[in-house]
Amino acid sequence: MQILWVLMALAMFSMVLLPVFRRRRSGIQLVTPGDPDAADPANYGFLRQEELDIRMPGPDADLLNVLDVVQRTQDYRAASQLLAGTETEGETRWQRVQAFAGAAALELQQRPGGVSETPGGQWLRVWRAEAPKDAGGAAVHAEFLVQQAWRTSTPGSDDFRIIMEEARSACGDAALLSPGDPIPYIIELSVARGLGYSQPEFEKLWLKILDRSPSHMGAHLAALHYWCEKWHGSRETAYAFAEAAAARAPQGSLLAAMPLFAVFEHLPEVNLVRSFYQSEVVTKAVHGALYAVHAARPDDPMLAHVRHLLVCFLVRGERWSEAMDQLVRVDGHVGALPWTLSPDPASDYAIYRALAVAGYEANGGSPATLSH
């Protein structure tokens, strides 16, 4: 209970979450640790904060098993086989490419190497050297370079541009090895944002993706960043892009949730308007995302991404029961927005989860009334 108390105290001082604690009708109050009225997320079967997996948004047992083998043995072949057997156009392949690249980047950060030490991520270098025609390895290498640029350099600096130019070349190599594969072009979307492609250049790149996988959710999310106000577009452009994607979304597609991601990308740094999360634009975007998750296939790899963002908005909007409905479906993995923007994703997620539980119980909810 001490951990929960600390988390709730931290949230109390957050300008974003402050309205939650000012709420009158729900009767949410801070109580002392150990108080019988204290809300405990563990009562709902939620994992402890230290057990949360920050690597992925949702479960992928095959990926986790292969990552364990690769990192334990430093042999890339299991990763190569997994990607070779993963559908080229699907969301799963894109997530696995990101995961392998991220694992290599994190290894290198933890073990940069030296005179007597092999640098982390050596298995990726061996992969590219021993299997230069492997399309999966080429894609992972390109994504690795992109992640390295964002992790280690400042956008606009010479170092950043040098790494991004190398990533652009790597994307081209990967595309040649797998002509129908959208992933090299999806990776290049991040390069386009970092290097500041002109809008005609970006649109030409975007058309290549639409030709290969027009409903790819991961690609749309990557493209949305480019069109945002903080990069190369505007709030209006980003909203228009997201709403157009939602309007043409096929039945069961999570593209219907795109407006919620556009709203998230343009949230005010400090929100002093208590009713902001009940406003028309936010409510409409939340309802679109709720419709999307209800209509989506249960095994859609992007489903967890949408559910995590919904948790954020539903808690801020004081829609406790709906937030709990999402939490019971994603708890355990927190490698998704908005948590990944934090230096400690598990902690941020746990704060929102504690708030959801407290609000749910303050309005008469209990583990017995929550459907799983």
mmCIF file of C-alpha atoms in Angstrom:
data_model
loop_
_atom_site.group_PDB
_atom_site.id
_atom_site.type_symbol
_atom_site.label_atom_id
_atom_site.label_comp_id
_atom_site.label_asym_id
_atom_site.label_seq_id
_atom_site.Cartn_x
_atom_site.Cartn_y
_atom_site.Cartn_z
ATOM 1 C CA MET A 1 0.000 0.000 0.000
ATOM 2 C CA GLN A 2 3.000 2.324 0.558
ATOM 3 C CA ILE A 3 3.789 2.226 -3.158
ATOM 4 C CA LEU A 4 0.206 3.125 -3.999
ATOM 5 C CA TRP A 5 0.315 6.026 -1.542
ATOM 6 C CA VAL A 6 3.466 7.406 -3.164
ATOM 7 C CA LEU A 7 1.960 7.078 -6.632
ATOM 8 C CA MET A 8 -1.206 8.855 -5.610
ATOM 9 C CA ALA A 9 0.813 11.616 -3.977
ATOM 10 C CA LEU A 10 2.832 12.106 -7.156
ATOM 11 C CA ALA A 11 -0.322 12.282 -9.204
ATOM 12 C CA MET A 12 -1.778 14.877 -6.872
ATOM 13 C CA PHE A 13 0.917 17.331 -7.838
ATOM 14 C CA SER A 14 0.531 16.769 -11.546
ATOM 15 C CA MET A 15 -1.233 19.646 -13.302
ATOM 16 C CA VAL A 16 -2.649 17.173 -15.758
ATOM 17 C CA LEU A 17 -4.277 14.962 -13.176
ATOM 18 C CA LEU A 18 -5.150 17.574 -10.562
ATOM 19 C CA PRO A 19 -8.818 17.824 -11.616
ATOM 20 C CA VAL A 20 -9.302 14.189 -10.681
ATOM 21 C CA PHE A 21 -8.634 14.976 -7.053
ATOM 22 C CA ARG A 22 -10.923 18.004 -7.069
ATOM 23 C CA ARG A 23 -13.858 15.893 -8.073
ATOM 24 C CA ARG A 24 -16.815 16.291 -5.717
ATOM 25 C CA ARG A 25 -19.528 13.960 -6.868
ATOM 26 C CA SER A 26 -17.385 10.805 -6.776
ATOM 27 C CA GLY A 27 -16.022 11.414 -3.284
ATOM 28 C CA ILE A 28 -12.422 10.434 -4.134
ATOM 29 C CA GLN A 29 -10.192 11.176 -1.164
ATOM 30 C CA LEU A 30 -6.604 10.394 -0.230
ATOM 31 C CA VAL A 31 -6.362 8.080 2.749
ATOM 32 C CA THR A 32 -3.494 6.873 4.879
ATOM 33 C CA PRO A 33 -1.590 3.734 3.819
ATOM 34 C CA GLY A 34 -3.247 0.608 5.153
ATOM 35 C CA ASP A 35 -6.628 2.272 5.556
ATOM 36 C CA PRO A 36 -9.400 -0.277 4.851
ATOM 37 C CA ASP A 37 -10.951 2.190 2.427
ATOM 38 C CA ALA A 38 -7.774 2.464 0.337
ATOM 39 C CA ALA A 39 -8.191 1.216 -3.237
ATOM 40 C CA ASP A 40 -5.772 -1.601 -4.058
ATOM 41 C CA PRO A 41 -5.170 -2.495 -7.739
ATOM 42 C CA ALA A 42 -3.935 -5.927 -6.645
ATOM 43 C CA ASN A 43 -7.531 -6.812 -5.736
ATOM 44 C CA TYR A 44 -8.281 -6.814 -9.467
ATOM 45 C CA GLY A 45 -5.480 -9.198 -10.361
ATOM 46 C CA PHE A 46 -3.264 -6.421 -11.714
ATOM 47 C CA LEU A 47 0.494 -7.000 -11.725
ATOM 48 C CA ARG A 48 2.786 -5.148 -9.380
ATOM 49 C CA GLN A 49 4.548 -2.179 -10.923
ATOM 50 C CA GLU A 50 7.934 -3.940 -10.942
ATOM 51 C CA GLU A 51 6.413 -6.854 -12.897
ATOM 52 C CA LEU A 52 5.080 -4.738 -15.769
ATOM 53 C CA ASP A 53 6.719 -5.426 -19.151
ATOM 54 C CA ILE A 54 7.778 -2.125 -20.722
ATOM 55 C CA ARG A 55 9.058 -3.667 -23.968
ATOM 56 C CA MET A 56 5.767 -4.268 -25.757
ATOM 57 C CA PRO A 57 2.181 -2.968 -25.724
ATOM 58 C CA GLY A 58 0.726 -6.469 -25.489
ATOM 59 C CA PRO A 59 1.717 -10.118 -25.404
ATOM 60 C CA ASP A 60 3.694 -11.758 -28.211
ATOM 61 C CA ALA A 61 5.021 -15.028 -26.801
ATOM 62 C CA ASP A 62 6.903 -15.971 -29.967
ATOM 63 C CA LEU A 63 8.729 -12.650 -30.015
ATOM 64 C CA LEU A 64 9.622 -12.806 -26.317
ATOM 65 C CA ASN A 65 10.957 -16.351 -26.677
ATOM 66 C CA VAL A 66 13.082 -15.400 -29.662
ATOM 67 C CA LEU A 67 14.366 -12.220 -28.013
ATOM 68 C CA ASP A 68 15.423 -14.294 -25.027
ATOM 69 C CA VAL A 69 17.307 -16.749 -27.263
ATOM 70 C CA VAL A 70 18.979 -14.020 -29.312
ATOM 71 C CA GLN A 71 20.120 -11.994 -26.323
ATOM 72 C CA ARG A 72 21.241 -15.033 -24.369
ATOM 73 C CA THR A 73 23.176 -16.666 -27.217
ATOM 74 C CA GLN A 74 23.970 -13.554 -29.319
ATOM 75 C CA ASP A 75 22.876 -15.636 -32.339
ATOM 76 C CA TYR A 76 20.618 -13.797 -34.782
ATOM 77 C CA ARG A 77 19.235 -16.820 -36.610
ATOM 78 C CA ALA A 78 16.129 -17.264 -34.463
ATOM 79 C CA ALA A 79 15.190 -13.626 -35.176
ATOM 80 C CA SER A 80 15.760 -14.137 -38.891
ATOM 81 C CA GLN A 81 13.528 -17.204 -38.916
ATOM 82 C CA LEU A 82 10.758 -15.489 -36.969
ATOM 83 C CA LEU A 83 10.636 -12.493 -39.338
ATOM 84 C CA ALA A 84 10.813 -14.744 -42.386
ATOM 85 C CA GLY A 85 7.693 -16.521 -41.146
ATOM 86 C CA THR A 86 5.787 -13.317 -40.310
ATOM 87 C CA GLU A 87 3.344 -11.849 -42.832
ATOM 88 C CA THR A 88 5.030 -9.028 -44.728
ATOM 89 C CA GLU A 89 2.102 -6.587 -44.868
ATOM 90 C CA GLY A 90 0.855 -7.104 -41.331
ATOM 91 C CA GLU A 91 1.199 -5.066 -38.177
ATOM 92 C CA THR A 92 2.927 -7.912 -36.328
ATOM 93 C CA ARG A 93 6.005 -7.826 -38.552
ATOM 94 C CA TRP A 94 6.365 -4.084 -38.021
ATOM 95 C CA GLN A 95 6.155 -4.475 -34.245
ATOM 96 C CA ARG A 96 8.700 -7.287 -34.294
ATOM 97 C CA VAL A 97 11.128 -5.274 -36.400
ATOM 98 C CA GLN A 98 10.814 -2.425 -33.898
ATOM 99 C CA ALA A 99 11.323 -4.793 -30.973
ATOM 100 C CA PHE A 100 14.489 -6.385 -32.386
ATOM 101 C CA ALA A 101 15.918 -2.984 -33.280
ATOM 102 C CA GLY A 102 15.047 -1.608 -29.866
ATOM 103 C CA ALA A 103 16.655 -4.590 -28.132
ATOM 104 C CA ALA A 104 19.883 -4.068 -30.075
ATOM 105 C CA ALA A 105 19.857 -0.323 -29.370
ATOM 106 C CA LEU A 106 19.283 -0.887 -25.648
ATOM 107 C CA GLU A 107 22.093 -3.460 -25.524
ATOM 108 C CA LEU A 108 24.468 -0.998 -27.175
ATOM 109 C CA GLN A 109 23.454 1.716 -24.718
ATOM 110 C CA GLN A 110 24.112 -0.598 -21.780
ATOM 111 C CA ARG A 111 27.354 -2.005 -23.212
ATOM 112 C CA PRO A 112 28.933 0.524 -25.582
ATOM 113 C CA GLY A 113 32.043 -1.641 -25.792
ATOM 114 C CA GLY A 114 35.680 -0.889 -25.231
ATOM 115 C CA VAL A 115 39.131 -2.279 -25.553
ATOM 116 C CA SER A 116 38.248 -5.597 -23.956
ATOM 117 C CA GLU A 117 34.450 -5.604 -24.198
ATOM 118 C CA THR A 118 32.218 -6.578 -27.106
ATOM 119 C CA PRO A 119 29.590 -3.880 -27.706
ATOM 120 C CA GLY A 120 25.947 -4.730 -27.142
ATOM 121 C CA GLY A 121 23.837 -5.613 -30.153
ATOM 122 C CA GLN A 122 26.723 -7.427 -31.816
ATOM 123 C CA TRP A 123 24.297 -10.067 -33.067
ATOM 124 C CA LEU A 124 22.704 -7.471 -35.370
ATOM 125 C CA ARG A 125 26.088 -6.586 -36.897
ATOM 126 C CA VAL A 126 26.817 -10.271 -37.451
ATOM 127 C CA TRP A 127 23.359 -10.714 -38.974
ATOM 128 C CA ARG A 128 23.997 -8.010 -41.565
ATOM 129 C CA ALA A 129 27.512 -9.300 -42.285
ATOM 130 C CA GLU A 130 26.604 -12.975 -42.650
ATOM 131 C CA ALA A 131 23.201 -12.534 -44.348
ATOM 132 C CA PRO A 132 23.339 -9.294 -46.356
ATOM 133 C CA LYS A 133 20.405 -10.419 -48.538
ATOM 134 C CA ASP A 134 18.133 -11.128 -45.559
ATOM 135 C CA ALA A 135 15.243 -8.642 -45.869
ATOM 136 C CA GLY A 136 14.358 -8.974 -42.196
ATOM 137 C CA GLY A 137 17.870 -8.180 -41.061
ATOM 138 C CA ALA A 138 18.036 -5.202 -43.411
ATOM 139 C CA ALA A 139 14.783 -3.793 -42.008
ATOM 140 C CA VAL A 140 15.906 -4.290 -38.396
ATOM 141 C CA HIS A 141 19.205 -2.552 -39.173
ATOM 142 C CA ALA A 142 17.419 0.432 -40.730
ATOM 143 C CA GLU A 143 15.089 0.757 -37.745
ATOM 144 C CA PHE A 144 18.056 0.378 -35.384
ATOM 145 C CA LEU A 145 19.749 3.368 -37.016
ATOM 146 C CA VAL A 146 16.574 5.436 -36.720
ATOM 147 C CA GLN A 147 16.244 4.606 -33.031
ATOM 148 C CA GLN A 148 19.913 5.376 -32.463
ATOM 149 C CA ALA A 149 19.503 8.806 -34.025
ATOM 150 C CA TRP A 150 16.575 9.709 -31.765
ATOM 151 C CA ARG A 151 18.165 8.160 -28.664
ATOM 152 C CA THR A 152 21.692 9.520 -28.909
ATOM 153 C CA SER A 153 21.577 12.748 -30.917
ATOM 154 C CA THR A 154 19.750 16.052 -30.947
ATOM 155 C CA PRO A 155 17.453 16.612 -33.940
ATOM 156 C CA GLY A 156 19.048 19.147 -36.234
ATOM 157 C CA SER A 157 22.597 18.394 -35.100
ATOM 158 C CA ASP A 158 25.290 17.113 -37.462
ATOM 159 C CA ASP A 159 25.446 13.758 -35.656
ATOM 160 C CA PHE A 160 21.690 13.333 -35.957
ATOM 161 C CA ARG A 161 21.705 14.117 -39.673
ATOM 162 C CA ILE A 162 24.611 11.758 -40.351
ATOM 163 C CA ILE A 163 22.872 8.828 -38.652
ATOM 164 C CA MET A 164 19.555 9.643 -40.338
ATOM 165 C CA GLU A 165 21.191 9.797 -43.757
ATOM 166 C CA GLU A 166 22.672 6.371 -43.082
ATOM 167 C CA ALA A 167 19.221 5.164 -42.033
ATOM 168 C CA ARG A 168 17.712 6.501 -45.256
ATOM 169 C CA SER A 169 20.279 4.539 -47.263
ATOM 170 C CA ALA A 170 19.547 1.432 -45.165
ATOM 171 C CA CYS A 171 15.812 1.834 -45.869
ATOM 172 C CA GLY A 172 16.567 1.847 -49.586
ATOM 173 C CA ASP A 173 18.645 -1.325 -49.264
ATOM 174 C CA ALA A 174 15.854 -3.046 -47.323
ATOM 175 C CA ALA A 175 13.248 -2.007 -49.902
ATOM 176 C CA LEU A 176 15.289 -3.521 -52.739
ATOM 177 C CA LEU A 177 15.463 -6.847 -50.903
ATOM 178 C CA SER A 178 11.671 -7.039 -50.456
ATOM 179 C CA PRO A 179 9.844 -4.977 -53.117
ATOM 180 C CA GLY A 180 6.310 -5.573 -51.795
ATOM 181 C CA ASP A 181 7.201 -4.948 -48.167
ATOM 182 C CA PRO A 182 5.845 -1.667 -46.697
ATOM 183 C CA ILE A 183 8.149 -1.747 -43.667
ATOM 184 C CA PRO A 184 11.261 -0.119 -45.197
ATOM 185 C CA TYR A 185 9.050 2.791 -46.247
ATOM 186 C CA ILE A 186 7.349 2.930 -42.835
ATOM 187 C CA ILE A 187 10.786 3.185 -41.234
ATOM 188 C CA GLU A 188 11.624 5.981 -43.657
ATOM 189 C CA LEU A 189 8.641 7.974 -42.364
ATOM 190 C CA SER A 190 10.656 8.625 -39.215
ATOM 191 C CA VAL A 191 13.645 9.578 -41.337
ATOM 192 C CA ALA A 192 11.405 11.999 -43.243
ATOM 193 C CA ARG A 193 10.319 13.623 -40.003
ATOM 194 C CA GLY A 194 13.866 13.881 -38.691
ATOM 195 C CA LEU A 195 15.419 15.204 -41.888
ATOM 196 C CA GLY A 196 12.492 17.450 -42.722
ATOM 197 C CA TYR A 197 11.353 16.075 -46.067
ATOM 198 C CA SER A 198 9.310 18.567 -48.065
ATOM 199 C CA GLN A 199 5.594 17.803 -48.181
ATOM 200 C CA PRO A 200 5.763 16.623 -51.839
ATOM 201 C CA GLU A 201 8.658 14.287 -50.884
ATOM 202 C CA PHE A 202 6.724 12.968 -47.921
ATOM 203 C CA GLU A 203 3.541 12.418 -49.915
ATOM 204 C CA LYS A 204 5.504 10.485 -52.542
ATOM 205 C CA LEU A 205 6.849 8.230 -49.796
ATOM 206 C CA TRP A 206 3.365 7.883 -48.283
ATOM 207 C CA LEU A 207 1.913 6.720 -51.604
ATOM 208 C CA LYS A 208 4.431 3.882 -51.711
ATOM 209 C CA ILE A 209 3.078 2.663 -48.376
ATOM 210 C CA LEU A 210 -0.558 3.003 -49.432
ATOM 211 C CA ASP A 211 0.192 0.956 -52.538
ATOM 212 C CA ARG A 212 1.489 -1.886 -50.368
ATOM 213 C CA SER A 213 -0.661 -1.760 -47.220
ATOM 214 C CA PRO A 214 -3.353 0.955 -47.286
ATOM 215 C CA SER A 215 -4.824 0.167 -43.860
ATOM 216 C CA HIS A 216 -1.583 -0.241 -41.927
ATOM 217 C CA MET A 217 -2.214 1.348 -38.533
ATOM 218 C CA GLY A 218 1.445 1.565 -37.576
ATOM 219 C CA ALA A 219 2.211 3.421 -40.787
ATOM 220 C CA HIS A 220 -0.591 5.904 -40.166
ATOM 221 C CA LEU A 221 0.677 6.597 -36.656
ATOM 222 C CA ALA A 222 4.200 7.199 -37.977
ATOM 223 C CA ALA A 223 2.871 9.517 -40.680
ATOM 224 C CA LEU A 224 0.753 11.421 -38.169
ATOM 225 C CA HIS A 225 3.900 12.582 -36.373
ATOM 226 C CA TYR A 226 5.122 14.299 -39.527
ATOM 227 C CA TRP A 227 1.852 16.211 -39.942
ATOM 228 C CA CYS A 228 1.755 17.397 -36.310
ATOM 229 C CA GLU A 229 2.195 21.001 -35.310
ATOM 230 C CA LYS A 230 5.498 20.329 -33.516
ATOM 231 C CA TRP A 231 7.081 18.909 -36.666
ATOM 232 C CA HIS A 232 6.165 19.773 -40.248
ATOM 233 C CA GLY A 233 2.406 20.338 -40.246
ATOM 234 C CA SER A 234 -0.241 21.898 -38.046
ATOM 235 C CA ARG A 235 -3.012 20.914 -35.690
ATOM 236 C CA GLU A 236 -5.528 21.287 -38.524
ATOM 237 C CA THR A 237 -3.440 19.211 -40.947
ATOM 238 C CA ALA A 238 -2.912 16.444 -38.409
ATOM 239 C CA TYR A 239 -6.621 16.352 -37.515
ATOM 240 C CA ALA A 240 -7.559 16.262 -41.191
ATOM 241 C CA PHE A 241 -5.138 13.389 -41.834
ATOM 242 C CA ALA A 242 -6.476 11.397 -38.869
ATOM 243 C CA GLU A 243 -10.120 12.019 -39.683
ATOM 244 C CA ALA A 244 -9.609 11.062 -43.335
ATOM 245 C CA ALA A 245 -7.996 7.800 -42.236
ATOM 246 C CA ALA A 246 -10.888 7.093 -39.881
ATOM 247 C CA ALA A 247 -13.458 7.895 -42.567
ATOM 248 C CA ARG A 248 -12.000 5.412 -45.045
ATOM 249 C CA ALA A 249 -11.261 2.729 -42.452
ATOM 250 C CA PRO A 250 -12.629 -0.685 -43.465
ATOM 251 C CA GLN A 251 -14.942 -2.517 -41.088
ATOM 252 C CA GLY A 252 -13.034 -3.757 -38.048
ATOM 253 C CA SER A 253 -10.027 -1.500 -38.672
ATOM 254 C CA LEU A 254 -8.464 0.385 -35.797
ATOM 255 C CA LEU A 255 -7.921 3.360 -38.096
ATOM 256 C CA ALA A 256 -11.188 4.639 -36.645
ATOM 257 C CA ALA A 257 -9.134 5.493 -33.537
ATOM 258 C CA MET A 258 -6.732 7.801 -35.399
ATOM 259 C CA PRO A 259 -8.434 11.049 -34.269
ATOM 260 C CA LEU A 260 -7.695 10.166 -30.645
ATOM 261 C CA PHE A 261 -3.982 9.936 -31.453
ATOM 262 C CA ALA A 262 -4.185 13.312 -33.219
ATOM 263 C CA VAL A 263 -5.791 14.852 -30.134
ATOM 264 C CA PHE A 264 -3.108 13.317 -27.937
ATOM 265 C CA GLU A 265 -0.322 14.754 -30.089
ATOM 266 C CA HIS A 266 -1.748 18.244 -29.587
ATOM 267 C CA LEU A 267 -2.619 18.192 -25.888
ATOM 268 C CA PRO A 268 -1.722 21.402 -24.062
ATOM 269 C CA GLU A 269 1.402 21.078 -21.915
ATOM 270 C CA VAL A 270 -0.559 22.415 -18.957
ATOM 271 C CA ASN A 271 -4.322 22.045 -18.903
ATOM 272 C CA LEU A 272 -6.161 24.442 -16.602
ATOM 273 C CA VAL A 273 -9.624 23.810 -18.026
ATOM 274 C CA ARG A 274 -11.388 21.257 -15.861
ATOM 275 C CA SER A 275 -13.877 20.249 -18.536
ATOM 276 C CA PHE A 276 -11.300 19.838 -21.320
ATOM 277 C CA TYR A 277 -11.530 16.030 -21.298
ATOM 278 C CA GLN A 278 -15.316 16.239 -21.546
ATOM 279 C CA SER A 279 -15.112 18.639 -24.499
ATOM 280 C CA GLU A 280 -16.717 17.784 -27.830
ATOM 281 C CA VAL A 281 -13.476 17.175 -29.710
ATOM 282 C CA VAL A 282 -12.092 14.840 -27.024
ATOM 283 C CA THR A 283 -15.404 13.048 -26.488
ATOM 284 C CA LYS A 284 -15.838 12.450 -30.203
ATOM 285 C CA ALA A 285 -12.308 11.060 -30.529
ATOM 286 C CA VAL A 286 -12.752 8.806 -27.478
ATOM 287 C CA HIS A 287 -16.033 7.435 -28.814
ATOM 288 C CA GLY A 288 -14.382 6.732 -32.164
ATOM 289 C CA ALA A 289 -11.611 4.810 -30.424
ATOM 290 C CA LEU A 290 -14.099 2.875 -28.265
ATOM 291 C CA TYR A 291 -16.017 1.930 -31.404
ATOM 292 C CA ALA A 292 -12.763 0.822 -33.016
ATOM 293 C CA VAL A 293 -11.716 -1.484 -30.169
ATOM 294 C CA HIS A 294 -15.190 -3.025 -29.969
ATOM 295 C CA ALA A 295 -15.220 -3.748 -33.707
ATOM 296 C CA ALA A 296 -11.599 -4.910 -34.027
ATOM 297 C CA ARG A 297 -10.416 -8.506 -34.116
ATOM 298 C CA PRO A 298 -9.381 -9.673 -30.642
ATOM 299 C CA ASP A 299 -5.979 -10.642 -32.037
ATOM 300 C CA ASP A 300 -5.298 -7.359 -33.833
ATOM 301 C CA PRO A 301 -1.680 -6.488 -32.925
ATOM 302 C CA MET A 302 -2.528 -2.774 -32.683
ATOM 303 C CA LEU A 303 -5.452 -3.237 -30.320
ATOM 304 C CA ALA A 304 -3.329 -2.813 -27.202
ATOM 305 C CA HIS A 305 -1.964 0.503 -28.514
ATOM 306 C CA VAL A 306 -5.463 1.945 -28.735
ATOM 307 C CA ARG A 307 -6.539 0.534 -25.375
ATOM 308 C CA HIS A 308 -3.545 2.083 -23.600
ATOM 309 C CA LEU A 309 -4.273 5.522 -25.010
ATOM 310 C CA LEU A 310 -7.923 5.103 -24.089
ATOM 311 C CA VAL A 311 -6.906 4.420 -20.483
ATOM 312 C CA CYS A 312 -5.178 7.791 -20.419
ATOM 313 C CA PHE A 313 -8.149 9.722 -21.797
ATOM 314 C CA LEU A 314 -10.811 7.825 -19.873
ATOM 315 C CA VAL A 315 -9.034 8.416 -16.562
ATOM 316 C CA ARG A 316 -8.547 12.101 -17.327
ATOM 317 C CA GLY A 317 -12.193 12.286 -18.312
ATOM 318 C CA GLU A 318 -13.194 10.590 -15.030
ATOM 319 C CA ARG A 319 -14.858 7.725 -16.880
ATOM 320 C CA TRP A 320 -13.715 5.194 -14.327
ATOM 321 C CA SER A 321 -15.711 2.123 -15.295
ATOM 322 C CA GLU A 322 -14.714 2.396 -18.962
ATOM 323 C CA ALA A 323 -11.087 2.900 -17.951
ATOM 324 C CA MET A 324 -11.204 -0.253 -15.842
ATOM 325 C CA ASP A 325 -12.709 -2.143 -18.770
ATOM 326 C CA GLN A 326 -9.604 -1.281 -20.812
ATOM 327 C CA LEU A 327 -7.161 -1.918 -17.977
ATOM 328 C CA VAL A 328 -8.218 -5.504 -17.404
ATOM 329 C CA ARG A 329 -7.428 -6.160 -21.079
ATOM 330 C CA VAL A 330 -3.973 -4.583 -21.246
ATOM 331 C CA ASP A 331 -2.487 -4.930 -17.781
ATOM 332 C CA GLY A 332 0.915 -6.556 -17.756
ATOM 333 C CA HIS A 333 2.421 -4.790 -20.778
ATOM 334 C CA VAL A 334 2.995 -1.028 -20.932
ATOM 335 C CA GLY A 335 5.187 -0.516 -24.017
ATOM 336 C CA ALA A 336 2.776 1.914 -25.681
ATOM 337 C CA LEU A 337 1.744 5.556 -25.721
ATOM 338 C CA PRO A 338 1.445 7.491 -23.507
ATOM 339 C CA TRP A 339 3.630 5.581 -21.043
ATOM 340 C CA THR A 340 6.645 5.212 -23.364
ATOM 341 C CA LEU A 341 7.108 8.992 -23.385
ATOM 342 C CA SER A 342 8.064 8.788 -19.708
ATOM 343 C CA PRO A 343 11.499 7.867 -18.330
ATOM 344 C CA ASP A 344 9.606 5.362 -16.165
ATOM 345 C CA PRO A 345 6.671 3.947 -18.199
ATOM 346 C CA ALA A 346 5.643 1.459 -15.515
ATOM 347 C CA SER A 347 5.363 4.180 -12.892
ATOM 348 C CA ASP A 348 3.227 6.444 -15.071
ATOM 349 C CA TYR A 349 0.936 3.573 -15.998
ATOM 350 C CA ALA A 350 0.611 2.549 -12.343
ATOM 351 C CA ILE A 351 -0.456 6.088 -11.397
ATOM 352 C CA TYR A 352 -3.301 6.066 -13.906
ATOM 353 C CA ARG A 353 -4.278 2.539 -12.908
ATOM 354 C CA ALA A 354 -4.452 3.537 -9.243
ATOM 355 C CA LEU A 355 -6.613 6.531 -10.122
ATOM 356 C CA ALA A 356 -8.946 4.350 -12.174
ATOM 357 C CA VAL A 357 -9.337 1.884 -9.314
ATOM 358 C CA ALA A 358 -9.943 4.668 -6.801
ATOM 359 C CA GLY A 359 -12.537 6.351 -9.006
ATOM 360 C CA TYR A 360 -14.225 3.067 -9.810
ATOM 361 C CA GLU A 361 -14.580 2.116 -6.151
ATOM 362 C CA ALA A 362 -15.665 5.623 -5.136
ATOM 363 C CA ASN A 363 -18.623 5.153 -7.455
ATOM 364 C CA GLY A 364 -19.641 1.772 -6.045
ATOM 365 C CA GLY A 365 -17.463 -0.500 -8.150
ATOM 366 C CA SER A 366 -15.618 -3.539 -6.821
ATOM 367 C CA PRO A 367 -13.734 -6.561 -8.160
ATOM 368 C CA ALA A 368 -17.017 -8.458 -8.094
ATOM 369 C CA THR A 369 -18.765 -5.947 -10.380
ATOM 370 C CA LEU A 370 -15.968 -5.709 -12.959
ATOM 371 C CA SER A 371 -16.409 -7.942 -15.987
ATOM 372 C CA HIS A 372 -13.311 -9.520 -17.471
#
